Tab-separated table of C-alpha atoms in Angstrom:
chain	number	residue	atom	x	y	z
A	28	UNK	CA	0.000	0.000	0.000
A	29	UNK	CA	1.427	3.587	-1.418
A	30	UNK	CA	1.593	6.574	1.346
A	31	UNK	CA	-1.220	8.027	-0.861
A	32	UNK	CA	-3.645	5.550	-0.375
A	33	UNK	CA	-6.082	5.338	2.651
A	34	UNK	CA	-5.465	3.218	5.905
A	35	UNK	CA	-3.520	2.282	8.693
A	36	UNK	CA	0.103	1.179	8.212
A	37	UNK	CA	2.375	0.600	10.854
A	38	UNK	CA	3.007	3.675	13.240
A	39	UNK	CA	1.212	5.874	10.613
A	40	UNK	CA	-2.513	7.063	9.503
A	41	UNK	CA	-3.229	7.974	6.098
A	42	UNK	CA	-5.230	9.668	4.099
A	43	UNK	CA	-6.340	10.123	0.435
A	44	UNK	CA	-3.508	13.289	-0.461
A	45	UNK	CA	-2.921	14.184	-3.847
A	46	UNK	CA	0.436	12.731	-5.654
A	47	UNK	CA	1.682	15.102	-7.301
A	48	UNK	CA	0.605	19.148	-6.839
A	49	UNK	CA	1.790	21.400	-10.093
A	50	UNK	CA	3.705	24.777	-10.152
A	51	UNK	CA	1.061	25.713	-11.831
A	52	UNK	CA	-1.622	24.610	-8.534
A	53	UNK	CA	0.925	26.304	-6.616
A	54	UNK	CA	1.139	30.000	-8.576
A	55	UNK	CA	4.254	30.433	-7.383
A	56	UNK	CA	4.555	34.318	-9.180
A	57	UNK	CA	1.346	35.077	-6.649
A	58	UNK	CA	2.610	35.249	-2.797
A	59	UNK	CA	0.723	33.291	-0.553
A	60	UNK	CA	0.133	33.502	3.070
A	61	UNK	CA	1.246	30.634	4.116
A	62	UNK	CA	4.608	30.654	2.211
A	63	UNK	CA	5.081	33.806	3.600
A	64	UNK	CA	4.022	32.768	7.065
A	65	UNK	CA	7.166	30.276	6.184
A	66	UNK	CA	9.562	32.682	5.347
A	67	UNK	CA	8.883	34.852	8.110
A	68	UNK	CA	9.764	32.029	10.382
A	69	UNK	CA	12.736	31.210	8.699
A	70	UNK	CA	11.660	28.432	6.335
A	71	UNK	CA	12.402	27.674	3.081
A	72	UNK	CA	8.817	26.623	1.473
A	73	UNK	CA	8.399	30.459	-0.279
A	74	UNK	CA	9.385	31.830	-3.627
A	75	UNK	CA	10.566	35.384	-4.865
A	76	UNK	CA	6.934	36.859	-4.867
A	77	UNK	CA	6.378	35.844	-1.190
A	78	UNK	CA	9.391	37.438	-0.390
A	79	UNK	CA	9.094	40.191	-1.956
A	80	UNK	CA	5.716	40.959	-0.351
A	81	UNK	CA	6.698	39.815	2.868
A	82	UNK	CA	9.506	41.904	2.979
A	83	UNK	CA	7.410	45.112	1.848
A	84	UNK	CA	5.300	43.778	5.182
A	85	UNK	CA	7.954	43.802	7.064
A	86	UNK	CA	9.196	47.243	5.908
A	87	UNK	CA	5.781	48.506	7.227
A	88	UNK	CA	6.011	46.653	10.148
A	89	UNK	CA	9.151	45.736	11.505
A	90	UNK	CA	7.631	43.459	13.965
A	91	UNK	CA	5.927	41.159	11.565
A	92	UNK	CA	8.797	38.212	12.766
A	93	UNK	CA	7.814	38.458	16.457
A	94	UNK	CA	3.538	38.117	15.521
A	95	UNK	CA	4.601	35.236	13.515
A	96	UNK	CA	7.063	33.238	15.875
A	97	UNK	CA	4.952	34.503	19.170
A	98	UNK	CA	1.881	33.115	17.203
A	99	UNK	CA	3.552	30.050	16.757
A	100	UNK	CA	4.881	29.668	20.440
A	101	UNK	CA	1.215	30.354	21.694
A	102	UNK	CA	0.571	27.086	19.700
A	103	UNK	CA	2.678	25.085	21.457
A	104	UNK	CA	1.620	26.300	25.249
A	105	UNK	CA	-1.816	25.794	23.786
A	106	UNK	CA	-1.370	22.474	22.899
A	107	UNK	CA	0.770	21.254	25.806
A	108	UNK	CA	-1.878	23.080	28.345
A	109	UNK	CA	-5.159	21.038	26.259
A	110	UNK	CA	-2.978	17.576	26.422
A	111	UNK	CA	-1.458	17.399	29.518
A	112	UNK	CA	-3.522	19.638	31.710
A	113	UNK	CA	-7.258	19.458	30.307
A	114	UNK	CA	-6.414	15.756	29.147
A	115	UNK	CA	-7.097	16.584	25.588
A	116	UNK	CA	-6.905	13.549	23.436
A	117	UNK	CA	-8.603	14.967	20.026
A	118	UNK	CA	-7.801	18.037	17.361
A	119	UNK	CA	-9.289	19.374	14.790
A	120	UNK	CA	-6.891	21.988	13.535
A	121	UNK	CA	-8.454	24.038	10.164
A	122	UNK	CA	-6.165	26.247	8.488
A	123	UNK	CA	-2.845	24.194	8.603
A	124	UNK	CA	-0.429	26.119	6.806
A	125	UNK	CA	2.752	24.468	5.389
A	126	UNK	CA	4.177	21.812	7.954
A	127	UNK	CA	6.376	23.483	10.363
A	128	UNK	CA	7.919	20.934	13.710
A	129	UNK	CA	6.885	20.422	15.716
A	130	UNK	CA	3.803	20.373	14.218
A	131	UNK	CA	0.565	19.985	16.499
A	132	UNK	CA	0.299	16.205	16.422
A	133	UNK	CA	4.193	15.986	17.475
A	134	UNK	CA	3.175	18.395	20.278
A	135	UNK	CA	0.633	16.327	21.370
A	136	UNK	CA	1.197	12.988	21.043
A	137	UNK	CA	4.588	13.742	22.828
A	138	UNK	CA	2.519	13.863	26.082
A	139	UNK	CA	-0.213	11.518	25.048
A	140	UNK	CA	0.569	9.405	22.301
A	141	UNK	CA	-2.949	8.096	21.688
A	142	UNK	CA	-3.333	11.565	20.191
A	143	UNK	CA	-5.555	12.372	17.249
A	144	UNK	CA	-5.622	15.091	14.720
A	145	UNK	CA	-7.529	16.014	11.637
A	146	UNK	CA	-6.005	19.019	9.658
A	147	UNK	CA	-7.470	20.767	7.344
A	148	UNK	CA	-6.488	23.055	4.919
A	149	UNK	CA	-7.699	24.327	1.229
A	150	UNK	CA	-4.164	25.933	-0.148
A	151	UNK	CA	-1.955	23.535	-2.587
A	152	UNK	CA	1.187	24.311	-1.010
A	153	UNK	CA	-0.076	22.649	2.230
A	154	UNK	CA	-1.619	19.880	0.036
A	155	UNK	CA	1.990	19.521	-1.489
A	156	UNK	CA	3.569	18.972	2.329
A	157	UNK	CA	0.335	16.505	3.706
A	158	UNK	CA	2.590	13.866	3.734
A	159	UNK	CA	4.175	15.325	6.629
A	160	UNK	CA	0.991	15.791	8.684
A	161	UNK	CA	0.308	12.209	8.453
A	162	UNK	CA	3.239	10.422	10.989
A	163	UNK	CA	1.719	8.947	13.691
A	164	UNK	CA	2.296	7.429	16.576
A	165	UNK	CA	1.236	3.457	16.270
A	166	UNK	CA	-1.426	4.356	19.339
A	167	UNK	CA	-2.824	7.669	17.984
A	168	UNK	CA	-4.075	8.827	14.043
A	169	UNK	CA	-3.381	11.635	11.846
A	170	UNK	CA	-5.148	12.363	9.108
A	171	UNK	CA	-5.529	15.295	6.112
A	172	UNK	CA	-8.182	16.851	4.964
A	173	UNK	CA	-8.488	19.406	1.949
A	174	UNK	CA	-11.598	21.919	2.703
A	175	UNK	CA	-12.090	25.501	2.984
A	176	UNK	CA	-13.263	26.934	6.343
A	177	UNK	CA	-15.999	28.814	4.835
A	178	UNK	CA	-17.448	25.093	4.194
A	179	UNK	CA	-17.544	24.116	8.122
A	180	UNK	CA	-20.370	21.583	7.366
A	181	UNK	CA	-18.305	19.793	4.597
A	182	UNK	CA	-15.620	19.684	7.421
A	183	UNK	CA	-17.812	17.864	9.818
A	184	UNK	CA	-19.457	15.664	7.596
A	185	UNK	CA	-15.748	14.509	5.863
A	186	UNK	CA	-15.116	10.529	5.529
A	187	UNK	CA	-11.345	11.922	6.935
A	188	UNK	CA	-12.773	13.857	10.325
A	189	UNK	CA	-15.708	10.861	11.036
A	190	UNK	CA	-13.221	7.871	10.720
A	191	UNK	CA	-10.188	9.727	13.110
A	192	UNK	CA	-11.988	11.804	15.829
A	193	UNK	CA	-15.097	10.451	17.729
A	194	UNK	CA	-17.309	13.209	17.973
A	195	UNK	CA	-19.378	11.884	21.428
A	196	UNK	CA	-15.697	12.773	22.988
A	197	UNK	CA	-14.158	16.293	23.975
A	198	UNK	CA	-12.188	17.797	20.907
A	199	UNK	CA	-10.125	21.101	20.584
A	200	UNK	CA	-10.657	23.128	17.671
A	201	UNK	CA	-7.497	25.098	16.396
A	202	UNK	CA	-8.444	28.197	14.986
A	203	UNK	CA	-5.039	29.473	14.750
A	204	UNK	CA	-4.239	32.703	12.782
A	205	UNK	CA	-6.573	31.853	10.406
A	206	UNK	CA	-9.615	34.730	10.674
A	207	UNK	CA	-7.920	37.515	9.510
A	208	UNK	CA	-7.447	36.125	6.025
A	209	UNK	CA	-11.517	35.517	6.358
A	210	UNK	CA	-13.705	39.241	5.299
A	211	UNK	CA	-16.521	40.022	7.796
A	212	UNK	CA	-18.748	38.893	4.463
A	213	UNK	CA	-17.847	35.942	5.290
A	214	UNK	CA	-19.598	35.579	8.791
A	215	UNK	CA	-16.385	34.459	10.233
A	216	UNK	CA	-18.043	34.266	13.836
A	217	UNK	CA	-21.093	32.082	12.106
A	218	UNK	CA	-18.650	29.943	11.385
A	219	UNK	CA	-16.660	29.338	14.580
A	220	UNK	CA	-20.357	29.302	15.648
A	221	UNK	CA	-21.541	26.169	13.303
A	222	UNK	CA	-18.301	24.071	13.938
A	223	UNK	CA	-18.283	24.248	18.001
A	224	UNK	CA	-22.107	23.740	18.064
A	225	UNK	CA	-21.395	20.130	16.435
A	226	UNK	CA	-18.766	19.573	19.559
A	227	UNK	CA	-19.744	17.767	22.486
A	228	UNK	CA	-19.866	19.452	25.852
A	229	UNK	CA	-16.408	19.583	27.510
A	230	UNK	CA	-14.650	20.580	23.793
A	231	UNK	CA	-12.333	23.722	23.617
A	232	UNK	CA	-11.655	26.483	20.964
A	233	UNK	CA	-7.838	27.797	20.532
A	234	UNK	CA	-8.029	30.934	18.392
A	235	UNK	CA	-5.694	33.686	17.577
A	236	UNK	CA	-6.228	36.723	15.034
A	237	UNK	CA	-3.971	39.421	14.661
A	238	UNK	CA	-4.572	43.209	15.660
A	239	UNK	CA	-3.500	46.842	14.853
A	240	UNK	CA	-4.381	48.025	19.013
A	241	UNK	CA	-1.070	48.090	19.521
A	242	UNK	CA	0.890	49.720	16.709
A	243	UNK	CA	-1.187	51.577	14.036
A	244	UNK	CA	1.528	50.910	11.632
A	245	UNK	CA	0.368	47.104	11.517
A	246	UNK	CA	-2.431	48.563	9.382
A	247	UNK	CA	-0.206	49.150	6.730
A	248	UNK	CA	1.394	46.401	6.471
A	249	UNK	CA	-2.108	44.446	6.194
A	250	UNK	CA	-2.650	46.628	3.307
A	251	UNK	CA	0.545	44.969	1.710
A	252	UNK	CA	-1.364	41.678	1.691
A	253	UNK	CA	-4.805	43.396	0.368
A	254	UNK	CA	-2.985	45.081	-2.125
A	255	UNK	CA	-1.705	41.819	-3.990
A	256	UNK	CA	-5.332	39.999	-3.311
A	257	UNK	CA	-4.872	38.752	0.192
A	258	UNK	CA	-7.513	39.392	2.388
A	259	UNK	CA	-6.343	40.616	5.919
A	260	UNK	CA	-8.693	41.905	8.839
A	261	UNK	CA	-6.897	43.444	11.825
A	262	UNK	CA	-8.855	42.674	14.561
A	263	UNK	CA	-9.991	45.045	17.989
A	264	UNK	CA	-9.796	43.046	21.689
A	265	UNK	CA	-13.664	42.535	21.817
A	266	UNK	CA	-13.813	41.351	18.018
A	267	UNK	CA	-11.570	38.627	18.991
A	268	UNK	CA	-13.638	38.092	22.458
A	269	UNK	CA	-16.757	37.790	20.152
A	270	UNK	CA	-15.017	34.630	18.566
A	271	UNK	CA	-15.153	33.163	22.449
A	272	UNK	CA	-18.736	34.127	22.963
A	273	UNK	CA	-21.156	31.460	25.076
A	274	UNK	CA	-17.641	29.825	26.247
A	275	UNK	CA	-16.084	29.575	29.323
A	276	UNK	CA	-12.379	31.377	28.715
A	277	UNK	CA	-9.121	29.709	30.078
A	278	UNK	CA	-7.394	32.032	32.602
A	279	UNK	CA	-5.980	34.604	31.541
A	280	UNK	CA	-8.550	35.309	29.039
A	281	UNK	CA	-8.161	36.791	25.238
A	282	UNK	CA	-4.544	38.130	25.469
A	283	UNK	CA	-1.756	39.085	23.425
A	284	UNK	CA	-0.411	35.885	22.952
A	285	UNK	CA	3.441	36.061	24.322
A	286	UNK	CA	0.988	36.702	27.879
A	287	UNK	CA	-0.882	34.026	27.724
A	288	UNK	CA	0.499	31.550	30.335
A	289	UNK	CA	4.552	32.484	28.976
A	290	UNK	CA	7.032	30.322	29.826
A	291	UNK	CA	10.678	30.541	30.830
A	292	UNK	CA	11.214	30.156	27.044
A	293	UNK	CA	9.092	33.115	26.346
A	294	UNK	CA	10.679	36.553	25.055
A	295	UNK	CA	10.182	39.374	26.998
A	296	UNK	CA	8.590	41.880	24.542
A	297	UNK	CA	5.950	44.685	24.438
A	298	UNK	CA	2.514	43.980	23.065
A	299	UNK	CA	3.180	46.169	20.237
A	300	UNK	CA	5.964	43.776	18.933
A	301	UNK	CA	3.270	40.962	19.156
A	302	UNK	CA	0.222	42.375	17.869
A	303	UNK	CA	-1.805	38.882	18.305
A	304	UNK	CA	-4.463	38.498	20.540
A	305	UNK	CA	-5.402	34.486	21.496
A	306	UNK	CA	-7.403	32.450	23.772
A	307	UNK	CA	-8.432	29.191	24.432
A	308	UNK	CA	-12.073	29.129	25.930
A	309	UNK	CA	-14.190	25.609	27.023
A	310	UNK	CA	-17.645	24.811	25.801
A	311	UNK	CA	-19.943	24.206	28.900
């Protein structure tokens, strides 16, 4: 059995991924978020136009390197706190991006090895790089699904989500900086709304969304991504607290995200070099 068909193997889950993804799929002369979400953390999954866009970000503002590692290192606190303090043992995480490690399952299974994770993800980079979403441990399951997040139902009703996660059981849904590439036209709290209604009681929602409170030149720099066809929606404090309404927030609430629960590994920087606000918040 190839890698790219369905089923259980060994110490790996796997899903139905496409074999081969062209340049052309990939419009490599366009930049693309997630590529440039890559380069900003140092990886090497980007071409010249994401570089040269990220770069004109950057020049706008400089701080564009801290919101995307800080984002990232929220991730991993988020994770560790859902696994190993909440007891966490199921993820739905929509808006992948291109594989970065530790990626969430590594995180989690880690701690608990009987772990499992659905991704999801509708970009063709991030289709190109499944492969690497799908290691498992032999006790837990990875899987891949390609979807949009504007289709939340097609989501929930996937072959991919229904065979991996049991849906009668506590799951955390990772939301993370994924809402300010989605426009207010498209009802992005309706949708955070449809997928936890279909969670069980006892489920929680990671989120994060970046925001312009902090250093009005961020606005700018979102207008680098608008202006080559990118959507990107700064985001006030209570918009983001919207995202987490009818749920019980984790202490300390919707935060920038290098002050939510930091570590000893944590950089000590303003919330203007951040510019992120995330929570995680548990459905009663």
């Amino acid at each position: 059995m190839s890698e790219t068909e369905a089923g259980m193997t060994g110490a790996h889950w796997f899903t139905p991924v496409a074999a081969e993804v062209s340049p052309a799929d990939l419009n490599i002369g366009v930049p693309h978020p997630a590529r440039m979400y890559d380069y900003y953390l140092g990886g090497k999954e980007n071409f010249p136009a994401d570089r040269e866009t990220a770069e004109q970000a950057i020049a706008a503002f400089p701080n564009t390197r801290n919101a995307a590692r800080q984002n990232r290192a929220f991730l991993v606190r988020a994770v560790r706190h859902l696994v190993g303090e909440v007891g966490i043992r199921q993820f739905l995480d929509i808006g992948t991006g291109i594989p970065t490690s530790p990626n969430l399952h590594e995180i989690a299974q880690g701690i608990a090895p009987d772990t499992r994770v659905v991704y999801a993800d509708n970009d063709p980079i991030v289709l190109a790089h499944a492969r690497a979403l799908l290691t498992s441990t032999s006790q837990g399951r990875t899987a891949y699904l390609d979807a949009d997040i504007r289709e939340p139902e097609r989501i929930l009703a996937s072959p991919e989500l229904r065979s991996t996660l049991d849906l009668t059981k506590p799951v955390a849904l990772s939301l993370i900086a994924i809402f300010h590439f989605i426009d207010d036209a498209d009802d992005p709290y309706g949708i955070v709304r449809r997928l936890v209604d279909a969670l069980p009681s006892g489920s929680y929602l990671a989120l994060t969304n970046a925001t312009g409170d902090h250093d009005p030149t961020f606005e700018p720099a979102a207008e680098t991504y608008r202006r080559r066809g990118v959507t990107m929606r700064l985001r006030h404090r209570a918009e983001v607290e919207r995202f987490f309404d009818g749920l019980e927030l984790t202490d300390p609430g919707v935060q920038v995200v290098h002050r939510w629960r930091p570590d000893p590994t944590t950089e000590d920087l303003t919330d203007a070099q951040v510019s992120v606000y995330g929570a995680i918040a548990r459905k009663p």
